[in-house]
Tab-separated table of C-alpha atoms in Angstrom:
chain	number	residue	atom	x	y	z
A	1	UNK	CA	0.000	0.000	0.000
A	2	UNK	CA	1.170	3.521	-0.756
A	3	UNK	CA	0.350	6.669	1.210
A	4	UNK	CA	1.151	10.320	0.520
A	5	UNK	CA	2.018	12.991	3.073
A	6	UNK	CA	2.939	16.599	2.371
A	7	UNK	CA	5.956	18.227	3.942
A	8	UNK	CA	8.307	21.096	3.088
A	9	UNK	CA	12.008	21.844	2.726
A	10	UNK	CA	14.336	24.793	2.245
A	11	UNK	CA	17.116	25.595	-0.204
A	12	UNK	CA	18.962	28.690	0.948
A	13	UNK	CA	16.107	30.691	2.437
A	14	UNK	CA	13.537	29.640	-0.142
A	15	UNK	CA	10.998	27.025	0.913
A	16	UNK	CA	9.369	24.429	-1.331
A	17	UNK	CA	6.696	21.758	-0.948
A	18	UNK	CA	7.856	18.145	-0.599
A	19	UNK	CA	5.669	15.131	-1.284
A	20	UNK	CA	6.559	12.181	0.954
A	21	UNK	CA	5.440	8.886	-0.622
A	22	UNK	CA	5.609	5.820	1.616
A	23	UNK	CA	5.216	2.337	0.168
A	24	UNK	CA	5.104	-1.074	1.916
A	25	UNK	CA	5.593	-4.385	0.109
A	26	UNK	CA	6.491	-7.997	0.753
A	27	UNK	CA	10.135	-8.981	0.732
A	28	UNK	CA	13.198	-8.937	2.896
A	29	UNK	CA	12.941	-6.319	5.682
A	30	UNK	CA	14.513	-3.047	4.524
A	31	UNK	CA	14.034	0.691	4.763
A	32	UNK	CA	15.029	2.635	1.666
A	33	UNK	CA	14.995	6.448	1.420
A	34	UNK	CA	15.181	7.901	-2.094
A	35	UNK	CA	14.919	11.419	-3.492
A	36	UNK	CA	18.432	12.770	-2.822
A	37	UNK	CA	18.335	12.502	0.988
A	38	UNK	CA	21.201	14.044	2.958
A	39	UNK	CA	22.949	12.357	5.889
A	40	UNK	CA	20.485	13.708	8.468
A	41	UNK	CA	17.532	12.555	6.348
A	42	UNK	CA	18.966	9.047	6.014
A	43	UNK	CA	19.329	8.807	9.784
A	44	UNK	CA	15.598	9.389	10.170
A	45	UNK	CA	15.081	5.661	9.578
A	46	UNK	CA	16.382	4.835	13.052
A	47	UNK	CA	14.620	7.775	14.711
A	48	UNK	CA	11.269	6.950	13.117
A	49	UNK	CA	11.363	3.220	13.900
A	50	UNK	CA	12.404	3.751	17.524
A	51	UNK	CA	9.846	6.533	18.044
A	52	UNK	CA	7.082	4.319	16.637
A	53	UNK	CA	7.920	1.560	19.125
A	54	UNK	CA	8.105	4.039	22.034
A	55	UNK	CA	4.525	5.246	21.405
A	56	UNK	CA	3.184	1.716	21.041
A	57	UNK	CA	2.936	1.631	17.242
A	58	UNK	CA	4.448	-1.508	15.712
A	59	UNK	CA	5.740	-1.361	12.152
A	60	UNK	CA	6.105	-4.978	11.024
A	61	UNK	CA	9.247	-6.177	9.233
A	62	UNK	CA	8.705	-5.679	5.518
A	63	UNK	CA	10.133	-3.735	2.617
A	64	UNK	CA	9.632	-0.029	3.249
A	65	UNK	CA	10.352	2.591	0.560
A	66	UNK	CA	10.084	6.338	1.123
A	67	UNK	CA	10.371	8.758	-1.798
A	68	UNK	CA	10.907	12.497	-1.266
A	69	UNK	CA	9.709	14.438	-4.288
A	70	UNK	CA	10.866	16.480	-6.126
A	71	UNK	CA	13.702	13.986	-6.412
A	72	UNK	CA	16.160	16.362	-8.120
A	73	UNK	CA	16.616	18.647	-5.072
A	74	UNK	CA	18.857	17.492	-2.252
A	75	UNK	CA	16.989	17.203	1.048
A	76	UNK	CA	18.787	18.283	4.220
A	77	UNK	CA	17.902	18.203	7.921
A	78	UNK	CA	15.653	16.154	10.152
A	79	UNK	CA	12.475	17.961	9.098
A	80	UNK	CA	11.034	14.843	7.395
A	81	UNK	CA	10.873	12.597	10.492
A	82	UNK	CA	7.251	13.447	11.234
A	83	UNK	CA	5.813	13.032	7.708
A	84	UNK	CA	7.741	9.756	7.219
A	85	UNK	CA	6.297	8.310	10.434
A	86	UNK	CA	2.763	9.412	9.560
A	87	UNK	CA	3.132	8.072	6.020
A	88	UNK	CA	4.252	4.646	7.246
A	89	UNK	CA	1.401	4.434	9.777
A	90	UNK	CA	-1.081	5.462	7.090
A	91	UNK	CA	0.270	2.878	4.647
A	92	UNK	CA	-0.084	0.209	7.340
A	93	UNK	CA	-3.689	1.207	7.965
A	94	UNK	CA	-2.921	2.104	11.585
A	95	UNK	CA	-4.485	5.519	11.054
A	96	UNK	CA	-8.212	5.001	10.843
A	97	UNK	CA	-8.698	8.312	9.007
A	98	UNK	CA	-7.042	9.332	5.716
A	99	UNK	CA	-4.359	11.987	5.926
A	100	UNK	CA	-5.814	15.412	4.989
A	101	UNK	CA	-4.829	16.729	1.575
A	102	UNK	CA	-4.688	20.342	2.777
A	103	UNK	CA	-2.260	19.711	5.645
A	104	UNK	CA	1.527	19.773	5.782
A	105	UNK	CA	3.707	18.174	8.469
A	106	UNK	CA	7.270	19.104	9.444
A	107	UNK	CA	9.342	18.243	12.483
A	108	UNK	CA	12.193	16.231	13.936
A	109	UNK	CA	11.173	13.363	16.235
A	110	UNK	CA	13.090	12.304	19.320
A	111	UNK	CA	13.342	8.620	20.233
A	112	UNK	CA	10.440	8.962	22.684
A	113	UNK	CA	8.152	10.734	20.198
A	114	UNK	CA	8.675	14.359	21.199
A	115	UNK	CA	8.954	16.961	18.441
A	116	UNK	CA	12.092	19.048	18.209
A	117	UNK	CA	12.462	22.381	16.369
A	118	UNK	CA	13.674	22.572	12.790
A	119	UNK	CA	15.402	25.237	10.735
A	120	UNK	CA	13.708	27.420	8.141
A	121	UNK	CA	10.168	27.161	9.536
A	122	UNK	CA	9.028	30.558	8.245
A	123	UNK	CA	10.288	29.932	4.708
A	124	UNK	CA	8.609	26.533	4.688
A	125	UNK	CA	5.377	28.058	6.008
A	126	UNK	CA	5.416	30.578	3.163
A	127	UNK	CA	5.890	27.754	0.655
A	128	UNK	CA	2.976	25.865	2.222
A	129	UNK	CA	0.748	28.931	1.912
A	130	UNK	CA	1.803	29.578	-1.684
A	131	UNK	CA	1.068	25.924	-2.575
A	132	UNK	CA	-2.549	26.427	-1.496
A	133	UNK	CA	-2.394	24.288	1.640
A	134	UNK	CA	-4.419	25.356	4.658
A	135	UNK	CA	-2.903	23.730	7.772
A	136	UNK	CA	0.656	23.342	9.039
A	137	UNK	CA	1.659	20.990	11.863
A	138	UNK	CA	5.083	21.764	13.295
A	139	UNK	CA	7.038	21.751	16.594
A	140	UNK	CA	5.881	24.206	19.226
A	141	UNK	CA	9.244	26.029	19.261
A	142	UNK	CA	8.755	26.981	15.588
A	143	UNK	CA	5.165	28.156	15.922
A	144	UNK	CA	5.938	31.803	16.709
A	145	UNK	CA	7.942	32.386	13.526
A	146	UNK	CA	5.488	30.477	11.304
A	147	UNK	CA	2.598	32.469	12.812
A	148	UNK	CA	4.077	35.671	11.372
A	149	UNK	CA	2.084	34.879	8.228
A	150	UNK	CA	-1.034	35.895	10.135
A	151	UNK	CA	-4.340	34.321	9.177
A	152	UNK	CA	-3.052	33.021	5.834
A	153	UNK	CA	-2.287	29.645	7.439
A	154	UNK	CA	-3.689	27.616	10.334
A	155	UNK	CA	-0.774	26.698	12.591
A	156	UNK	CA	-0.828	23.727	14.952
A	157	UNK	CA	1.962	23.797	17.533
A	158	UNK	CA	2.763	20.231	18.609
A	159	UNK	CA	5.012	18.873	21.366
A	160	UNK	CA	4.499	15.097	20.877
A	161	UNK	CA	3.561	12.764	18.045
A	162	UNK	CA	0.641	11.382	20.071
A	163	UNK	CA	-1.066	14.785	19.901
A	164	UNK	CA	-1.093	14.628	16.089
A	165	UNK	CA	-2.268	10.997	16.047
A	166	UNK	CA	-5.139	11.821	18.406
A	167	UNK	CA	-6.062	14.782	16.229
A	168	UNK	CA	-5.948	12.818	12.971
A	169	UNK	CA	-7.973	9.934	14.409
A	170	UNK	CA	-10.449	12.477	15.871
A	171	UNK	CA	-9.910	11.408	19.455
A	172	UNK	CA	-8.852	14.834	20.693
A	173	UNK	CA	-8.631	17.891	18.455
A	174	UNK	CA	-5.683	20.268	18.554
A	175	UNK	CA	-6.348	23.965	19.085
A	176	UNK	CA	-4.834	26.289	16.431
A	177	UNK	CA	-1.877	28.266	17.676
A	178	UNK	CA	-2.498	31.856	18.735
A	179	UNK	CA	0.653	34.000	19.027
A	180	UNK	CA	1.125	35.882	22.255
A	181	UNK	CA	1.122	39.691	21.966
A	182	UNK	CA	4.656	41.046	21.980
A	183	UNK	CA	5.605	43.671	24.507
A	184	UNK	CA	7.208	46.684	22.851
A	185	UNK	CA	10.583	47.315	24.423
A	186	UNK	CA	11.862	50.846	24.890
A	187	UNK	CA	15.382	52.199	25.129
A	188	UNK	CA	15.601	51.848	28.908
A	189	UNK	CA	18.799	50.175	30.041
A	190	UNK	CA	20.434	50.415	26.603
A	191	UNK	CA	23.560	52.453	25.788
A	192	UNK	CA	22.548	56.032	25.000
A	193	UNK	CA	24.123	58.778	22.929
A	194	UNK	CA	23.721	61.105	25.895
A	195	UNK	CA	26.720	59.274	27.375
A	196	UNK	CA	28.973	60.483	24.533
A	197	UNK	CA	30.702	63.733	25.484
A	198	UNK	CA	31.355	66.100	22.594
A	199	UNK	CA	31.746	64.642	19.082
A	200	UNK	CA	28.647	66.466	17.848
A	201	UNK	CA	29.803	66.311	14.233
A	202	UNK	CA	30.237	62.527	14.425
A	203	UNK	CA	26.844	62.053	16.081
A	204	UNK	CA	25.334	64.145	13.297
A	205	UNK	CA	26.961	61.825	10.757
A	206	UNK	CA	25.580	58.767	12.582
A	207	UNK	CA	22.104	60.339	12.528
A	208	UNK	CA	22.298	60.905	8.769
A	209	UNK	CA	23.564	57.366	8.217
A	210	UNK	CA	20.702	55.881	10.257
A	211	UNK	CA	18.087	58.062	8.548
A	212	UNK	CA	19.083	57.069	5.014
A	213	UNK	CA	20.714	53.650	5.503
A	214	UNK	CA	24.113	55.005	4.421
A	215	UNK	CA	27.481	53.358	4.981
A	216	UNK	CA	29.882	55.209	7.285
A	217	UNK	CA	33.607	54.953	8.026
A	218	UNK	CA	35.113	56.589	11.128
A	219	UNK	CA	38.855	57.181	11.275
A	220	UNK	CA	40.472	58.348	14.491
A	221	UNK	CA	43.017	57.657	17.198
A	222	UNK	CA	42.383	55.122	19.993
A	223	UNK	CA	39.970	56.334	22.664
A	224	UNK	CA	38.286	58.952	20.511
A	225	UNK	CA	34.902	57.214	20.817
A	226	UNK	CA	34.496	55.379	17.506
A	227	UNK	CA	33.369	52.051	18.977
A	228	UNK	CA	31.313	53.816	21.645
A	229	UNK	CA	29.228	55.586	19.024
A	230	UNK	CA	28.943	52.538	16.772
A	231	UNK	CA	27.600	50.416	19.632
A	232	UNK	CA	24.797	52.933	20.186
A	233	UNK	CA	23.550	52.950	16.595
A	234	UNK	CA	20.799	50.456	17.425
A	235	UNK	CA	19.115	53.001	19.703
A	236	UNK	CA	18.447	55.450	16.848
A	237	UNK	CA	17.595	53.090	13.987
A	238	UNK	CA	14.003	53.212	12.693
A	239	UNK	CA	11.734	50.194	13.292
A	240	UNK	CA	11.543	47.502	10.636
A	241	UNK	CA	8.618	47.222	8.269
A	242	UNK	CA	6.700	43.935	8.242
A	243	UNK	CA	8.438	42.847	5.043
A	244	UNK	CA	11.863	43.632	6.495
A	245	UNK	CA	11.054	41.701	9.661
A	246	UNK	CA	9.929	38.669	7.645
A	247	UNK	CA	13.191	38.633	5.683
A	248	UNK	CA	15.273	38.843	8.863
A	249	UNK	CA	13.386	36.010	10.557
A	250	UNK	CA	13.717	33.815	7.461
A	251	UNK	CA	17.497	34.241	7.448
A	252	UNK	CA	17.908	33.625	11.167
A	253	UNK	CA	15.561	30.646	10.972
A	254	UNK	CA	18.002	28.978	8.571
A	255	UNK	CA	20.699	29.005	11.284
A	256	UNK	CA	18.262	27.871	13.995
A	257	UNK	CA	17.632	31.265	15.624
A	258	UNK	CA	14.238	32.067	14.140
A	259	UNK	CA	12.421	32.024	17.480
A	260	UNK	CA	14.630	34.710	19.031
A	261	UNK	CA	14.547	36.798	15.837
A	262	UNK	CA	10.740	36.679	15.760
A	263	UNK	CA	10.549	37.807	19.395
A	264	UNK	CA	12.368	41.112	18.890
A	265	UNK	CA	11.625	44.267	16.931
A	266	UNK	CA	15.251	45.415	16.901
A	267	UNK	CA	17.252	45.457	13.700
A	268	UNK	CA	20.114	42.926	13.651
A	269	UNK	CA	23.576	44.258	14.479
A	270	UNK	CA	26.531	42.034	13.630
A	271	UNK	CA	30.102	42.689	14.744
A	272	UNK	CA	32.481	39.978	13.476
A	273	UNK	CA	36.084	39.849	14.684
A	274	UNK	CA	38.774	40.993	12.261
A	275	UNK	CA	40.111	37.423	12.025
A	276	UNK	CA	36.878	36.263	10.345
A	277	UNK	CA	37.509	34.593	6.993
A	278	UNK	CA	35.972	35.559	3.673
A	279	UNK	CA	33.656	32.518	3.903
A	280	UNK	CA	32.551	33.643	7.360
A	281	UNK	CA	31.730	37.094	5.989
A	282	UNK	CA	29.972	35.970	2.794
A	283	UNK	CA	28.671	32.548	3.881
A	284	UNK	CA	29.415	28.959	2.971
A	285	UNK	CA	30.050	25.608	4.634
A	286	UNK	CA	29.596	21.972	3.727
A	287	UNK	CA	26.490	20.941	1.832
A	288	UNK	CA	24.087	23.772	1.049
A	289	UNK	CA	25.905	27.053	1.862
A	290	UNK	CA	24.759	28.803	5.040
A	291	UNK	CA	24.357	32.590	5.387
A	292	UNK	CA	27.378	34.591	6.536
A	293	UNK	CA	27.725	37.859	8.408
A	294	UNK	CA	26.605	39.909	5.397
A	295	UNK	CA	23.232	38.159	5.279
A	296	UNK	CA	22.851	38.008	9.063
A	297	UNK	CA	23.136	41.813	9.016
A	298	UNK	CA	20.356	42.104	6.390
A	299	UNK	CA	18.108	45.111	7.122
A	300	UNK	CA	20.427	45.953	9.994
A	301	UNK	CA	24.022	46.946	10.687
A	302	UNK	CA	27.368	45.314	9.971
A	303	UNK	CA	29.982	46.846	12.272
A	304	UNK	CA	33.592	46.197	11.293
A	305	UNK	CA	35.998	47.504	13.925
A	306	UNK	CA	39.683	47.879	12.999
A	307	UNK	CA	38.745	47.711	9.318
A	308	UNK	CA	42.282	47.526	7.827
A	309	UNK	CA	43.064	44.530	10.059
A	310	UNK	CA	40.565	42.358	8.184
A	311	UNK	CA	41.973	40.060	5.545
A	312	UNK	CA	41.984	41.624	2.093
A	313	UNK	CA	39.839	38.892	0.555
A	314	UNK	CA	37.301	39.306	3.390
A	315	UNK	CA	37.039	43.035	2.669
A	316	UNK	CA	36.726	42.615	-1.079
A	317	UNK	CA	33.791	40.263	-0.507
A	318	UNK	CA	31.854	43.327	0.678
A	319	UNK	CA	31.949	45.149	-2.634
A	320	UNK	CA	29.293	43.384	-4.702
A	321	UNK	CA	26.723	42.949	-1.866
A	322	UNK	CA	27.114	46.635	-0.886
A	323	UNK	CA	26.054	47.533	-4.413
A	324	UNK	CA	23.410	44.885	-5.148
A	325	UNK	CA	22.049	43.934	-1.712
A	326	UNK	CA	22.489	40.228	-2.501
A	327	UNK	CA	25.349	37.795	-1.927
A	328	UNK	CA	25.596	34.819	-4.291
A	329	UNK	CA	27.482	31.775	-3.012
A	330	UNK	CA	28.548	29.090	-5.472
A	331	UNK	CA	29.783	25.784	-4.092
A	332	UNK	CA	29.880	22.203	-5.350
A	333	UNK	CA	26.528	21.579	-3.619
A	334	UNK	CA	24.899	24.320	-5.670
A	335	UNK	CA	24.332	28.064	-5.914
A	336	UNK	CA	22.495	30.013	-3.224
A	337	UNK	CA	21.570	33.704	-3.172
A	338	UNK	CA	21.010	35.329	0.219
A	339	UNK	CA	19.737	38.889	0.744
A	340	UNK	CA	22.431	41.163	2.162
A	341	UNK	CA	21.097	44.718	2.299
A	342	UNK	CA	22.939	46.148	5.297
A	343	UNK	CA	24.300	49.425	6.618
A	344	UNK	CA	28.069	49.221	7.018
A	345	UNK	CA	29.643	50.979	9.994
A	346	UNK	CA	33.425	50.722	9.963
A	347	UNK	CA	36.089	52.101	12.275
A	348	UNK	CA	39.826	52.383	11.748
A	349	UNK	CA	42.952	54.015	13.106
A	350	UNK	CA	44.733	56.533	10.863
A	351	UNK	CA	47.948	54.482	10.974
A	352	UNK	CA	49.369	51.231	12.333
A	353	UNK	CA	50.195	52.658	15.776
A	354	UNK	CA	46.967	54.654	15.797
A	355	UNK	CA	48.336	58.083	16.692
A	356	UNK	CA	48.946	59.723	13.321
A	357	UNK	CA	47.901	63.389	13.529
A	358	UNK	CA	47.336	63.260	17.303
A	359	UNK	CA	48.245	66.400	19.232
A	360	UNK	CA	50.531	64.409	21.543
A	361	UNK	CA	52.922	63.734	18.667
A	362	UNK	CA	53.477	60.161	19.806
A	363	UNK	CA	53.130	58.684	16.298
A	364	UNK	CA	56.418	57.362	14.908
A	365	UNK	CA	55.060	55.988	11.627
A	366	UNK	CA	56.798	57.173	8.463
A	367	UNK	CA	54.703	58.631	5.618
A	368	UNK	CA	55.282	55.447	3.592
A	369	UNK	CA	54.046	53.308	6.523
A	370	UNK	CA	50.925	55.464	6.822
A	371	UNK	CA	50.252	55.093	3.100
A	372	UNK	CA	50.838	51.340	3.270
A	373	UNK	CA	48.388	51.006	6.161
A	374	UNK	CA	45.676	53.005	4.422
A	375	UNK	CA	46.243	51.161	1.148
A	376	UNK	CA	44.832	48.015	2.754
A	377	UNK	CA	41.462	49.545	1.879
A	378	UNK	CA	40.909	49.462	-1.869
A	379	UNK	CA	39.602	52.457	-3.764
A	380	UNK	CA	36.457	50.658	-5.002
A	381	UNK	CA	35.558	49.725	-1.414
A	382	UNK	CA	36.006	53.292	-0.139
A	383	UNK	CA	33.981	54.584	-3.085
A	384	UNK	CA	30.996	52.610	-1.780
A	385	UNK	CA	31.112	54.249	1.661
A	386	UNK	CA	28.892	57.339	1.674
A	387	UNK	CA	30.186	58.980	4.862
A	388	UNK	CA	33.894	59.113	5.696
A	389	UNK	CA	34.669	61.170	8.771
A	390	UNK	CA	37.626	61.956	10.999
A	391	UNK	CA	36.962	61.415	14.704
A	392	UNK	CA	39.073	63.846	16.693
A	393	UNK	CA	39.999	63.270	20.365
A	394	UNK	CA	37.459	64.655	22.814
A	395	UNK	CA	38.673	67.986	24.272
A	396	UNK	CA	39.483	67.975	27.981
A	397	UNK	CA	36.898	70.692	28.550
A	398	UNK	CA	34.054	68.469	27.309
A	399	UNK	CA	35.255	65.569	29.454
A	400	UNK	CA	35.533	67.715	32.578
A	401	UNK	CA	32.210	69.532	32.233
A	402	UNK	CA	30.158	66.393	31.550
A	403	UNK	CA	27.310	68.403	30.088
A	404	UNK	CA	24.272	66.242	29.265
A	405	UNK	CA	24.226	65.490	25.545
A	406	UNK	CA	21.206	64.882	23.323
A	407	UNK	CA	19.557	61.528	24.026
A	408	UNK	CA	19.145	58.662	21.597
A	409	UNK	CA	15.382	59.014	21.871
A	410	UNK	CA	15.466	62.585	20.571
A	411	UNK	CA	17.734	61.625	17.692
A	412	UNK	CA	15.589	58.590	16.888
A	413	UNK	CA	12.463	60.741	16.509
A	414	UNK	CA	14.118	62.712	13.722
A	415	UNK	CA	15.431	59.540	12.103
A	416	UNK	CA	11.994	57.889	12.171
A	417	UNK	CA	10.364	60.999	10.689
A	418	UNK	CA	12.920	61.110	7.858
A	419	UNK	CA	12.555	57.379	7.151
A	420	UNK	CA	8.760	57.767	7.085
A	421	UNK	CA	9.112	60.359	4.314
A	422	UNK	CA	11.258	57.915	2.354
A	423	UNK	CA	8.799	55.041	2.783
A	424	UNK	CA	5.981	57.248	1.489
A	425	UNK	CA	8.110	58.480	-1.412
A	426	UNK	CA	9.122	54.992	-2.579
A	427	UNK	CA	5.878	53.212	-1.716
A	428	UNK	CA	5.271	50.166	-3.904
A	429	UNK	CA	8.791	50.117	-5.382
A	430	UNK	CA	10.523	47.840	-2.851
A	431	UNK	CA	12.936	50.637	-1.882
A	432	UNK	CA	12.839	51.608	1.798
A	433	UNK	CA	15.633	54.176	2.186
A	434	UNK	CA	17.610	56.720	0.176
A	435	UNK	CA	20.763	54.620	0.089
A	436	UNK	CA	18.944	52.007	-2.030
A	437	UNK	CA	17.484	54.384	-4.599
A	438	UNK	CA	17.380	53.121	-8.160
A	439	UNK	CA	18.852	55.273	-10.980
A	440	UNK	CA	15.398	56.375	-12.175
A	441	UNK	CA	14.457	57.444	-8.652
A	442	UNK	CA	17.774	59.246	-8.268
A	443	UNK	CA	16.994	61.317	-11.362
A	444	UNK	CA	13.471	62.037	-10.132
A	445	UNK	CA	14.014	62.877	-6.471
A	446	UNK	CA	17.607	64.162	-6.290
A	447	UNK	CA	17.567	67.338	-8.338
A	448	UNK	CA	19.418	70.102	-6.442
A	449	UNK	CA	18.731	73.779	-7.036
A	450	UNK	CA	21.029	75.802	-9.285
A	451	UNK	CA	23.463	76.754	-6.504
A	452	UNK	CA	23.588	73.172	-5.251
A	453	UNK	CA	24.254	71.797	-8.745
A	454	UNK	CA	27.054	74.309	-9.318
A	455	UNK	CA	28.682	73.342	-6.017
A	456	UNK	CA	28.412	69.634	-6.834
A	457	UNK	CA	29.907	70.146	-10.300
A	458	UNK	CA	32.867	72.003	-8.826
A	459	UNK	CA	33.434	69.287	-6.208
A	460	UNK	CA	33.286	66.587	-8.886
A	461	UNK	CA	36.137	68.218	-10.778
A	462	UNK	CA	38.258	69.166	-7.779
A	463	UNK	CA	37.960	65.878	-5.841
A	464	UNK	CA	38.115	63.625	-8.877
A	465	UNK	CA	34.853	61.873	-7.994
A	466	UNK	CA	33.676	58.780	-9.803
A	467	UNK	CA	30.139	58.474	-11.146
A	468	UNK	CA	29.350	56.247	-8.169
A	469	UNK	CA	30.591	58.754	-5.587
A	470	UNK	CA	28.684	61.521	-7.436
A	471	UNK	CA	25.453	59.536	-7.075
A	472	UNK	CA	26.191	58.763	-3.438
A	473	UNK	CA	26.652	62.448	-2.629
A	474	UNK	CA	23.216	63.091	-4.136
A	475	UNK	CA	21.678	60.285	-2.084
A	476	UNK	CA	23.308	61.668	1.048
A	477	UNK	CA	22.063	65.175	0.288
A	478	UNK	CA	18.559	63.766	-0.185
A	479	UNK	CA	18.709	62.285	3.333
A	480	UNK	CA	19.994	65.548	4.825
A	481	UNK	CA	17.073	67.361	3.194
A	482	UNK	CA	14.643	64.749	4.550
A	483	UNK	CA	15.968	65.284	8.075
A	484	UNK	CA	15.336	68.998	7.609
A	485	UNK	CA	11.828	68.300	6.282
A	486	UNK	CA	12.580	69.912	2.908
A	487	UNK	CA	11.708	68.611	-0.552
A	488	UNK	CA	14.233	70.691	-2.489
A	489	UNK	CA	17.924	69.798	-2.206
A	490	UNK	CA	19.806	73.053	-1.633
A	491	UNK	CA	23.450	74.089	-1.734
A	492	UNK	CA	23.655	73.675	2.055
A	493	UNK	CA	22.604	70.033	1.816
A	494	UNK	CA	25.119	69.406	-0.981
A	495	UNK	CA	27.909	71.122	0.982
A	496	UNK	CA	27.291	68.983	4.063
A	497	UNK	CA	27.198	65.826	1.947
A	498	UNK	CA	30.485	66.697	0.236
A	499	UNK	CA	32.298	67.308	3.508
A	500	UNK	CA	31.656	63.681	4.456
A	501	UNK	CA	33.817	62.484	1.546
A	502	UNK	CA	36.832	62.932	3.813
A	503	UNK	CA	39.016	60.156	2.410
A	504	UNK	CA	38.402	61.391	-1.140
A	505	UNK	CA	40.090	64.620	-0.086
A	506	UNK	CA	42.831	62.802	1.842
A	507	UNK	CA	43.833	60.635	-1.104
């Protein structure tokens, strides 16, 4: 007898429907899994048979064949334990009721029948919805992320196989999962920009970067406050849209952290160590490539401290995703594309010892050593960074007076207002901030007045700007105008945007 159960799988972050066909026949006892099963899928034979015995369900010795379709896509993970067990019990006739055609089952089974969480639940739930199925049975730990689809899908959160068997045989019905209301968390207890003494020009640059999603590079001597300000960027970032939140949860679900990602409204902030390899930055690994730091920072911030200390190949990996918002990973197991639309915040010292240009005069680096240190950053990479700013040491007067600075909450209000203008401006286009403007939108919304255009033309000639840096100055000026609540880009906005091309002037 043959039975059919529907399940789901993931490839990258994209989900797809899987048909699990279970067949029983006479012959020598065997258990064959076909359909390109990975190592974890093959091991489900032992888990399923032991779990069946532990719940009192006997599967007699016979020839058992399980096919996972489509057969041309490699199946990974333990997500198919539950549908394989249900398919075998249905083929045996143990289930008195036929398996519902509109239901999908996913979940790893422990040896005693408990359901354990799986990776990629949200992506699989989206595939189930798109396939026209109505119900999804999955482990309780994955219910919160799958429930982000709202009322599009009926979610059943299950802790043990017996609960599903009782439901299918109409002994005791399961209650659809209802997500608990999330408590909105404020900024209490988080690092605040009011703790940063002085550095008003740098805080202004951080505000502009947060408002428009622009990349920023801070260069300054040790102790000038670069890391301190970068670590507080999360307190002024605007909230995520629903679509942005869904993308973030899908990515984190792939690495098994979907539950924690679904429980927070904060944008992701990643801060890899400078010894991280290029594969760790971009993604990779055995089998189907996993997302790296670029994708884990999607719709959030990637903070790279001590930027020149990163390996050159790890830095060059940044270039294409910074431009396209996608990182494509090609390995022997296949090609995977992960979203990687992030805001880069980088910090660096001006030289190897860190004290070049400091008033103390303690730097002993030669001009050639300074040039060699700075040359670790390629021109194309710097060209993609909108804001490049020198961070000067905090004057003793500011440290001694300890005057209260502007709070993160006040800055965040202006950032949120500016981002709201951008969302309204680009509604329906998929663009959410000025940094991601398409060329047609750049031509439509970034037209400076006559004085502003003249200033930009002069700067283009004097600084030797590329076409990319020219466009990025316009995007930056658009954000500065949005923060001021103005539609027209003026010469003042252009002038402020140009002054942030610090390294263009330095080189």
